[in-house]
Structure formats: structure tokens, C-alpha cells
CSV table of C-alpha atoms in Angstrom, one decimal:
chain,number,residue,atom,x,y,z
A,256,UNK,CA,-97.9,170.1,-176.3
A,257,UNK,CA,-100.9,171.9,-177.4
A,258,UNK,CA,-101.2,175.5,-176.4
A,259,UNK,CA,-105.0,175.5,-176.6
A,260,UNK,CA,-106.6,176.7,-173.4
A,261,UNK,CA,-108.9,174.5,-171.4
A,262,UNK,CA,-112.5,175.9,-171.4
A,263,UNK,CA,-113.6,177.2,-168.1
A,264,UNK,CA,-116.5,174.7,-168.0
A,265,UNK,CA,-113.9,171.9,-167.8
A,266,UNK,CA,-112.0,173.3,-164.8
A,267,UNK,CA,-112.3,171.7,-161.4
A,268,UNK,CA,-114.9,173.3,-159.1
A,269,UNK,CA,-115.2,173.4,-155.4
A,270,UNK,CA,-116.8,170.2,-154.0
A,271,UNK,CA,-118.3,169.9,-150.5
A,272,UNK,CA,-117.1,166.6,-148.8
A,273,UNK,CA,-117.1,165.1,-145.4
A,274,UNK,CA,-113.6,166.4,-144.9
A,275,UNK,CA,-114.4,170.0,-146.0
A,276,UNK,CA,-114.0,171.9,-149.2
A,277,UNK,CA,-111.4,171.1,-151.9
A,278,UNK,CA,-110.5,174.4,-153.5
A,279,UNK,CA,-110.5,174.5,-157.3
A,280,UNK,CA,-107.0,174.0,-158.7
A,281,UNK,CA,-105.4,173.3,-162.0
A,282,UNK,CA,-105.0,169.7,-161.0
A,283,UNK,CA,-107.8,167.7,-162.6
A,284,UNK,CA,-107.0,164.7,-160.4
A,285,UNK,CA,-107.4,166.4,-157.0
A,286,UNK,CA,-108.8,164.0,-154.3
A,287,UNK,CA,-112.4,165.0,-153.8
A,288,UNK,CA,-112.5,163.0,-150.5
A,289,UNK,CA,-115.4,160.9,-149.3
A,290,UNK,CA,-119.0,162.0,-149.9
A,291,UNK,CA,-121.0,162.9,-146.9
A,292,UNK,CA,-122.5,159.9,-145.1
A,293,UNK,CA,-126.2,159.4,-145.5
A,294,UNK,CA,-127.9,157.4,-142.8
A,295,UNK,CA,-130.2,154.5,-143.7
A,296,UNK,CA,-133.7,154.2,-142.6
A,297,UNK,CA,-132.7,151.4,-140.2
A,298,UNK,CA,-130.3,153.8,-138.6
A,299,UNK,CA,-133.0,156.2,-137.6
A,300,UNK,CA,-136.1,154.0,-137.3
A,301,UNK,CA,-136.0,151.1,-134.9
A,302,UNK,CA,-139.1,149.6,-136.4
A,303,UNK,CA,-137.4,149.4,-139.7
A,304,UNK,CA,-134.3,147.8,-138.0
A,305,UNK,CA,-136.6,145.2,-136.4
A,306,UNK,CA,-138.2,144.4,-139.7
A,307,UNK,CA,-134.7,143.8,-141.2
A,308,UNK,CA,-133.8,141.7,-138.2
A,309,UNK,CA,-136.9,139.5,-138.7
A,310,UNK,CA,-136.1,139.3,-142.5
A,311,UNK,CA,-132.6,138.1,-141.8
A,312,UNK,CA,-133.8,135.6,-139.2
A,313,UNK,CA,-136.5,134.3,-141.6
A,314,UNK,CA,-133.8,133.6,-144.2
A,315,UNK,CA,-131.6,131.8,-141.7
A,316,UNK,CA,-134.7,129.8,-140.6
A,317,UNK,CA,-135.4,128.8,-144.2
A,318,UNK,CA,-131.7,127.6,-144.5
A,319,UNK,CA,-132.3,125.4,-141.5
A,320,UNK,CA,-135.5,124.0,-142.9
A,321,UNK,CA,-133.7,123.3,-146.3
A,322,UNK,CA,-130.9,121.4,-144.5
A,323,UNK,CA,-133.5,119.3,-142.7
A,324,UNK,CA,-135.2,118.7,-146.1
A,325,UNK,CA,-131.8,117.6,-147.5
A,326,UNK,CA,-131.4,115.0,-144.9
A,327,UNK,CA,-135.0,113.9,-145.1
A,328,UNK,CA,-134.6,113.3,-148.9
A,329,UNK,CA,-132.3,110.4,-148.2
A,330,UNK,CA,-135.1,108.7,-146.3
A,331,UNK,CA,-138.0,109.6,-148.5
A,332,UNK,CA,-136.8,109.0,-152.0
A,333,UNK,CA,-135.4,105.6,-153.2
A,334,UNK,CA,-132.2,105.8,-155.1
A,335,UNK,CA,-133.5,104.0,-158.2
A,336,UNK,CA,-136.8,105.9,-158.6
A,337,UNK,CA,-137.4,108.1,-161.7
A,338,UNK,CA,-140.2,110.7,-162.0
A,339,UNK,CA,-141.3,113.3,-164.5
A,340,UNK,CA,-140.7,116.9,-163.4
A,341,UNK,CA,-141.6,119.7,-165.8
A,342,UNK,CA,-139.6,121.2,-167.4
A,343,UNK,CA,-136.6,119.0,-166.5
A,344,UNK,CA,-138.1,115.8,-167.9
A,345,UNK,CA,-137.5,112.4,-166.3
A,346,UNK,CA,-135.1,112.8,-163.4
A,347,UNK,CA,-134.2,111.1,-160.2
A,348,UNK,CA,-136.3,112.7,-157.4
A,349,UNK,CA,-133.5,111.9,-154.9
A,350,UNK,CA,-130.8,113.9,-156.9
A,351,UNK,CA,-133.3,116.7,-157.7
A,352,UNK,CA,-134.3,117.2,-154.1
A,353,UNK,CA,-130.7,116.9,-152.8
A,354,UNK,CA,-129.5,119.6,-155.1
A,355,UNK,CA,-132.5,121.9,-154.5
A,356,UNK,CA,-132.5,121.7,-150.7
A,357,UNK,CA,-128.7,122.1,-150.4
A,358,UNK,CA,-128.7,125.0,-152.8
A,359,UNK,CA,-131.5,126.7,-150.8
A,360,UNK,CA,-129.6,126.0,-147.5
A,361,UNK,CA,-126.5,127.8,-148.8
A,362,UNK,CA,-128.3,130.5,-150.6
A,363,UNK,CA,-130.4,131.6,-147.6
A,364,UNK,CA,-127.3,131.8,-145.4
A,365,UNK,CA,-125.6,134.0,-147.9
A,366,UNK,CA,-128.7,136.1,-148.6
A,367,UNK,CA,-129.3,136.6,-144.9
A,368,UNK,CA,-125.7,137.6,-144.3
A,369,UNK,CA,-125.8,140.1,-147.2
A,370,UNK,CA,-129.1,141.6,-146.0
A,371,UNK,CA,-127.8,141.8,-142.4
A,372,UNK,CA,-124.6,143.7,-143.6
A,373,UNK,CA,-126.5,146.1,-145.8
A,374,UNK,CA,-129.3,147.0,-143.4
A,375,UNK,CA,-128.1,146.5,-139.8
A,376,UNK,CA,-124.3,146.6,-139.7
A,377,UNK,CA,-122.6,150.0,-139.6
A,378,UNK,CA,-121.9,151.4,-143.1
A,379,UNK,CA,-119.9,154.4,-142.1
A,380,UNK,CA,-117.0,154.9,-144.5
A,381,UNK,CA,-113.6,154.8,-142.8
A,382,UNK,CA,-110.4,155.9,-144.5
A,383,UNK,CA,-107.1,154.6,-143.2
A,384,UNK,CA,-103.5,155.3,-144.2
A,385,UNK,CA,-101.3,152.6,-145.5
A,386,UNK,CA,-98.9,151.1,-143.0
A,387,UNK,CA,-95.8,148.9,-143.1
A,388,UNK,CA,-96.3,145.2,-143.5
A,389,UNK,CA,-94.9,144.5,-140.1
A,390,UNK,CA,-97.5,145.3,-137.5
A,391,UNK,CA,-96.5,147.5,-134.5
A,392,UNK,CA,-97.9,147.0,-131.1
A,393,UNK,CA,-100.0,150.1,-131.7
A,394,UNK,CA,-101.4,148.6,-134.9
A,395,UNK,CA,-102.2,145.3,-133.2
A,396,UNK,CA,-104.0,147.2,-130.4
A,397,UNK,CA,-105.9,149.2,-133.1
A,398,UNK,CA,-106.9,146.0,-135.0
A,399,UNK,CA,-108.2,144.5,-131.8
A,400,UNK,CA,-110.1,147.6,-131.0
A,401,UNK,CA,-111.6,147.7,-134.5
A,402,UNK,CA,-112.6,144.1,-134.2
A,403,UNK,CA,-114.4,144.8,-131.0
A,404,UNK,CA,-116.0,147.9,-132.5
A,405,UNK,CA,-117.1,145.9,-135.5
A,406,UNK,CA,-118.6,143.2,-133.3
A,407,UNK,CA,-120.5,145.9,-131.4
A,408,UNK,CA,-121.6,147.7,-134.6
A,409,UNK,CA,-122.9,144.4,-136.1
A,410,UNK,CA,-125.3,144.3,-133.2
A,411,UNK,CA,-124.9,140.5,-132.9
A,412,UNK,CA,-124.8,140.8,-129.1
A,413,UNK,CA,-128.0,142.9,-129.1
A,414,UNK,CA,-129.9,141.2,-131.9
A,415,UNK,CA,-130.4,137.9,-130.1
A,416,UNK,CA,-132.9,136.6,-132.8
A,417,UNK,CA,-130.3,137.0,-135.6
A,418,UNK,CA,-127.5,135.5,-133.5
A,419,UNK,CA,-129.6,132.4,-132.5
A,420,UNK,CA,-130.9,131.7,-136.0
A,421,UNK,CA,-127.4,132.3,-137.6
A,422,UNK,CA,-125.8,129.8,-135.2
A,423,UNK,CA,-128.6,127.3,-135.9
A,424,UNK,CA,-128.1,127.6,-139.7
A,425,UNK,CA,-124.3,127.3,-139.5
A,426,UNK,CA,-124.6,124.4,-137.1
A,427,UNK,CA,-127.0,122.4,-139.4
A,428,UNK,CA,-125.3,123.0,-142.8
A,429,UNK,CA,-122.3,120.8,-142.0
A,430,UNK,CA,-124.7,117.9,-141.4
A,431,UNK,CA,-125.2,117.9,-145.2
A,432,UNK,CA,-121.6,116.9,-145.6
A,433,UNK,CA,-121.9,114.2,-143.0
A,434,UNK,CA,-125.0,112.8,-144.8
A,435,UNK,CA,-123.1,112.8,-148.1
A,436,UNK,CA,-120.7,110.3,-146.6
A,437,UNK,CA,-123.6,107.8,-146.7
A,438,UNK,CA,-123.7,108.3,-150.5
A,439,UNK,CA,-120.2,106.7,-151.0
A,440,UNK,CA,-122.0,103.5,-151.8
A,441,UNK,CA,-124.5,100.9,-150.5
A,442,UNK,CA,-123.7,99.3,-147.2
A,443,UNK,CA,-122.3,95.8,-147.9
A,444,UNK,CA,-124.2,94.1,-145.1
A,445,UNK,CA,-124.2,90.4,-146.0
A,446,UNK,CA,-125.1,90.8,-149.7
A,447,UNK,CA,-121.7,89.7,-150.9
A,448,UNK,CA,-121.7,86.6,-148.7
A,449,UNK,CA,-124.9,85.0,-149.8
A,450,UNK,CA,-126.6,84.2,-153.1
A,451,UNK,CA,-130.1,82.9,-154.1
A,452,UNK,CA,-128.9,79.3,-153.8
A,453,UNK,CA,-130.6,77.4,-151.0
A,454,UNK,CA,-131.5,73.9,-150.1
A,455,UNK,CA,-134.1,72.6,-152.5
A,456,UNK,CA,-133.5,75.2,-155.2
A,457,UNK,CA,-133.6,73.6,-158.6
A,458,UNK,CA,-130.7,74.0,-161.1
A,459,UNK,CA,-132.3,75.7,-164.2
A,460,UNK,CA,-130.6,75.6,-167.6
A,461,UNK,CA,-129.7,79.2,-168.6
A,462,UNK,CA,-130.5,78.5,-172.3
A,463,UNK,CA,-133.7,76.5,-172.1
A,464,UNK,CA,-135.1,77.7,-168.7
A,465,UNK,CA,-135.9,74.0,-167.9
A,466,UNK,CA,-134.8,72.2,-164.7
A,467,UNK,CA,-131.6,70.2,-165.2
A,468,UNK,CA,-131.6,66.4,-164.8
A,469,UNK,CA,-128.5,64.2,-164.6
A,470,UNK,CA,-129.1,62.7,-168.0
A,471,UNK,CA,-129.0,66.3,-169.5
A,472,UNK,CA,-125.3,66.6,-168.5
A,473,UNK,CA,-123.1,64.1,-170.5
A,474,UNK,CA,-119.5,63.5,-169.5
A,475,UNK,CA,-117.2,66.3,-170.8
A,476,UNK,CA,-120.0,68.8,-171.3
A,477,UNK,CA,-120.2,72.3,-169.9
A,478,UNK,CA,-123.6,73.7,-168.9
A,479,UNK,CA,-124.6,77.0,-167.3
A,480,UNK,CA,-127.3,77.2,-164.7
A,481,UNK,CA,-129.3,79.7,-162.6
A,482,UNK,CA,-131.4,79.3,-159.5
A,483,UNK,CA,-135.1,78.4,-159.8
A,484,UNK,CA,-137.2,81.5,-159.6
A,485,UNK,CA,-134.7,83.9,-161.0
A,486,UNK,CA,-136.1,85.4,-164.2
A,487,UNK,CA,-134.5,87.9,-166.6
A,488,UNK,CA,-137.3,90.4,-166.2
A,489,UNK,CA,-136.8,90.6,-162.5
A,490,UNK,CA,-135.7,94.0,-161.3
A,491,UNK,CA,-132.6,92.5,-159.5
A,492,UNK,CA,-131.7,89.9,-162.1
A,493,UNK,CA,-128.3,91.4,-162.9
A,494,UNK,CA,-127.2,91.7,-159.3
A,495,UNK,CA,-128.4,88.2,-158.4
A,496,UNK,CA,-127.0,86.4,-161.5
A,497,UNK,CA,-123.7,88.1,-160.9
A,498,UNK,CA,-123.4,86.0,-157.7
A,499,UNK,CA,-125.4,82.9,-158.5
A,500,UNK,CA,-124.3,82.1,-162.0
A,501,UNK,CA,-123.3,78.4,-162.1
A,502,UNK,CA,-121.3,76.2,-164.4
A,503,UNK,CA,-122.1,72.4,-164.5
A,504,UNK,CA,-119.5,69.9,-165.6
A,505,UNK,CA,-119.7,66.1,-165.6
A,506,UNK,CA,-116.4,64.3,-164.9
A,507,UNK,CA,-115.7,60.6,-164.4
A,508,UNK,CA,-115.8,60.1,-160.6
A,509,UNK,CA,-112.4,58.4,-160.7
A,510,UNK,CA,-110.9,61.5,-162.3
A,511,UNK,CA,-111.9,63.7,-159.4
A,512,UNK,CA,-108.9,64.2,-157.1
A,513,UNK,CA,-110.5,66.2,-154.3
A,514,UNK,CA,-112.5,64.2,-151.8
A,515,UNK,CA,-114.8,67.0,-150.7
A,516,UNK,CA,-115.5,67.8,-154.4
A,517,UNK,CA,-116.5,64.2,-155.0
A,518,UNK,CA,-118.8,64.2,-151.9
A,519,UNK,CA,-120.5,67.4,-153.0
A,520,UNK,CA,-121.0,66.2,-156.6
A,521,UNK,CA,-123.7,63.8,-157.9
A,522,UNK,CA,-122.4,60.9,-160.1
A,523,UNK,CA,-119.5,63.1,-161.2
A,524,UNK,CA,-121.7,66.2,-161.9
A,525,UNK,CA,-120.0,69.1,-160.2
A,526,UNK,CA,-121.2,72.6,-159.9
A,527,UNK,CA,-118.9,75.6,-159.5
A,528,UNK,CA,-119.4,79.3,-159.5
A,529,UNK,CA,-119.0,80.8,-162.9
A,530,UNK,CA,-117.6,84.1,-161.5
A,531,UNK,CA,-113.8,84.3,-161.6
A,532,UNK,CA,-112.2,85.0,-158.3
A,533,UNK,CA,-109.8,87.6,-159.8
A,534,UNK,CA,-112.0,90.5,-160.9
A,535,UNK,CA,-115.4,88.8,-161.3
A,536,UNK,CA,-115.4,88.0,-165.1
A,537,UNK,CA,-117.7,85.2,-166.2
A,538,UNK,CA,-115.7,82.0,-167.0
A,539,UNK,CA,-116.8,80.3,-170.2
A,540,UNK,CA,-113.8,78.4,-171.8
A,541,UNK,CA,-113.6,74.7,-170.9
A,542,UNK,CA,-110.9,72.2,-171.9
A,543,UNK,CA,-112.5,68.7,-171.8
A,544,UNK,CA,-109.4,66.5,-171.7
A,545,UNK,CA,-107.6,68.4,-168.8
A,546,UNK,CA,-110.8,69.6,-167.1
A,547,UNK,CA,-109.4,73.1,-167.0
A,548,UNK,CA,-111.5,76.2,-167.3
A,549,UNK,CA,-110.0,79.5,-168.5
A,550,UNK,CA,-111.2,83.1,-167.6
A,551,UNK,CA,-111.1,85.1,-170.9
A,552,UNK,CA,-110.3,88.4,-169.1
A,553,UNK,CA,-106.8,87.7,-167.6
A,554,UNK,CA,-106.3,84.0,-168.3
A,555,UNK,CA,-106.8,82.7,-164.8
A,556,UNK,CA,-107.0,78.9,-165.1
A,557,UNK,CA,-108.8,76.5,-162.7
A,558,UNK,CA,-108.6,72.7,-162.4
A,559,UNK,CA,-112.2,71.4,-162.0
A,560,UNK,CA,-111.0,68.0,-161.2
A,561,UNK,CA,-109.0,69.2,-158.2
A,562,UNK,CA,-111.4,71.5,-156.3
A,563,UNK,CA,-111.2,74.2,-159.0
A,564,UNK,CA,-107.9,75.4,-157.6
A,565,UNK,CA,-105.9,78.0,-159.4
A,566,UNK,CA,-103.1,76.6,-161.6
A,567,UNK,CA,-102.3,79.8,-163.6
A,568,UNK,CA,-103.1,83.5,-163.6
A,569,UNK,CA,-103.8,86.2,-161.1
A,570,UNK,CA,-106.8,84.7,-159.4
A,571,UNK,CA,-106.3,84.5,-155.6
A,572,UNK,CA,-108.3,81.4,-154.7
A,573,UNK,CA,-110.3,78.5,-156.0
A,574,UNK,CA,-113.8,78.7,-157.4
A,575,UNK,CA,-116.5,78.1,-154.7
A,576,UNK,CA,-118.3,74.8,-155.2
A,577,UNK,CA,-122.1,74.3,-154.8
A,578,UNK,CA,-123.2,71.1,-153.1
A,579,UNK,CA,-125.9,69.4,-155.3
A,580,UNK,CA,-128.1,66.3,-155.3
A,581,UNK,CA,-131.3,65.0,-156.9
A,582,UNK,CA,-134.8,65.4,-155.7
A,583,UNK,CA,-137.7,62.9,-155.7
A,584,UNK,CA,-138.6,64.0,-159.3
A,585,UNK,CA,-135.1,63.3,-160.6
A,586,UNK,CA,-134.1,67.0,-161.0
A,587,UNK,CA,-130.8,68.4,-159.9
A,588,UNK,CA,-131.1,70.6,-156.8
A,589,UNK,CA,-128.9,72.6,-154.5
A,590,UNK,CA,-128.3,71.3,-151.0
A,591,UNK,CA,-127.4,74.8,-149.7
A,592,UNK,CA,-125.6,78.0,-150.6
A,593,UNK,CA,-122.0,78.3,-151.5
A,594,UNK,CA,-119.8,77.7,-148.4
A,595,UNK,CA,-117.8,81.0,-149.1
A,596,UNK,CA,-118.4,84.3,-150.9
A,597,UNK,CA,-118.2,84.1,-154.7
A,598,UNK,CA,-116.1,86.3,-157.0
A,599,UNK,CA,-113.2,88.4,-156.0
A,600,UNK,CA,-112.0,88.9,-152.5
A,601,UNK,CA,-113.4,91.9,-150.6
A,602,UNK,CA,-112.3,93.8,-147.5
A,603,UNK,CA,-114.6,92.0,-145.1
A,604,UNK,CA,-114.2,88.5,-146.5
A,605,UNK,CA,-112.2,87.6,-143.3
């Protein structure tokens, strides 16, 4: 070890602390103790304490208003609307307002709690000795006493304005989580049970956009149709065509095995949903000699001459049939909607 002497300037000096003086020793790591406690302005000036109380209550109130704004955003902003907000660019006002209001609601609760703790709660430093892990009855009694003292020092019983606004903010914030449950998806209502097909709706060729006539559908052909009035530039075209897409096949009437299918057809022209009943893929492969149609996704096969029943693959039920006829102008028209939901089964199909 070095024999060089430590300069006197580096030796410990006597320090005044809350516990008294620590005499200078040769130990450079002597415990100096806690510094003397300095009271805050709120501890000695009740007007300053009241100002801090109002500031905390104001932040809790802002949290409540932000939570109300979060819930109101679901009502005010449509889910598909896009607006320009500088400097974020084109964003969804619904998502923007939800994130902003929920962030403010949580921030103001935290900011109010921090300001409350730093200005109104007791900040007297307390030193305590370490104790065994297992608590003794004396320790338990001390913890309970400390808890009661902390509650009293927090002034939550005396500061009614803070207590009321805090409880209000904490009570409203969980409502945000309840409202989020509504965002799990759109309510099904009856949208999956009905399509655009209705009595008198013309069958329109998907390729030409012209109404279909019986002479346009030769025996053995496969034609795809959509309801009259459904245009590709419509805002809901994809959601509507996903349910209303139709395939038209003409079969010799004597080859149709199912009686209801024959009654719902017109001179052997049958109309079935194009949507596979497995996972909703569009069916497009037709075998003329057997009258079978094949789904390209998972090879579910349907017999169009026998009520479009499933003869192979994972599909769970037959393709829904649309009852059709001919109007006074000689165009093919629907005589109603499908008698059952199209596409895959769903939980409320019944």
C-alpha cells in the first residue's frame, strides 16, 4: 500500500445532520445521516396548500372530461372516415381522438397524483431498521399504524375536493375499457341473413352489365350475375357482392333431380349462390356433363342437378338457391331473397 499521507483537505469534516453531529474520523465512508428537513411552502401557508389542492382537482377533472370525450368519440366519428390533420397527414379521426382522449385521461390522473404527493402529502424522511422477513405482531401493529398515519398525512379525509374528484376520475377511466369491447367488431344484426336480392330485382350479367334473358343462357353454360342497381363504384359494393354473387346454369329440366330446385328454376335455368359454404371462396369451376361445380380453395364439390348438395370436400351444407322467373319484358328476375344465409355457417345461423 502507498505510504503517502492523505492531504488534510480530503479528510472528513464534522457535518450537522438531523441526528446531530458526526465527528470527523479516519473513515471516509462514515454515515452522515439524513439532512435536516426543510418544510415546503404548502406546509406553512394554507393558501398555497389550497392552490395545490385546486390544481390537483383540476387535473382529475380534466381526466374525467377526457374519458367522456373518449366515449363520445365512438358516437361522433364514423369508423371509415379519413381527414387531414397537420402534421400527421391523412388519419382516421376516430382512432386519433380515441388515442388522444384516453392518453389525456390517464396522464391527468398520474400528473394529479404526483402533484398531490409532492405538495400536500407529508414528505418527512423516515429511517427504519431492517427486520426479519416474518412479521411479528408488533410489526403488524406498526404497519397498521403507519398506514393510518399515512392516510391522515395525505389529507384525503380533510381535502374533500381532491377526494371527490379522484374517485370520479378513477370511476370513469374503467368505462374506457368497457367501451373498447364495442370495438371487437360490428354487430352482426341481420346483415348476414339478407342480401340485395328481392322480388322484382333483375339478374344483371357481371361481365356486360346488361339484364339477362333466358335466351342468353344456353344449356351447359355458366354465367355470373349480380342484382340490379349494384354498381362497382358503390361504397358498399364489396360487402354486397360478397353475399349476392350469383351463378346461373341451364340444365335440361329432366336432368334436375330435386323437385324444389325444378320449381324454383325457369325452363331449366337455375340460380345458386356463388359463395362456397365452407369458408366463403367464390366458386368458378363448372363441369358441364356432371353438372358439378368445384370450389378452387379446398375442392368442395356441389351437384347443381340435385339441389347443389355437397358431394365432396369440407363444405357443411348445400349452396342456397335463388328463386327466379321472367318479367313482362322477358328479363330474368328474382322472386325473393335466398331462403337461408349464404356462405359459411356462423354462430347465430340457428
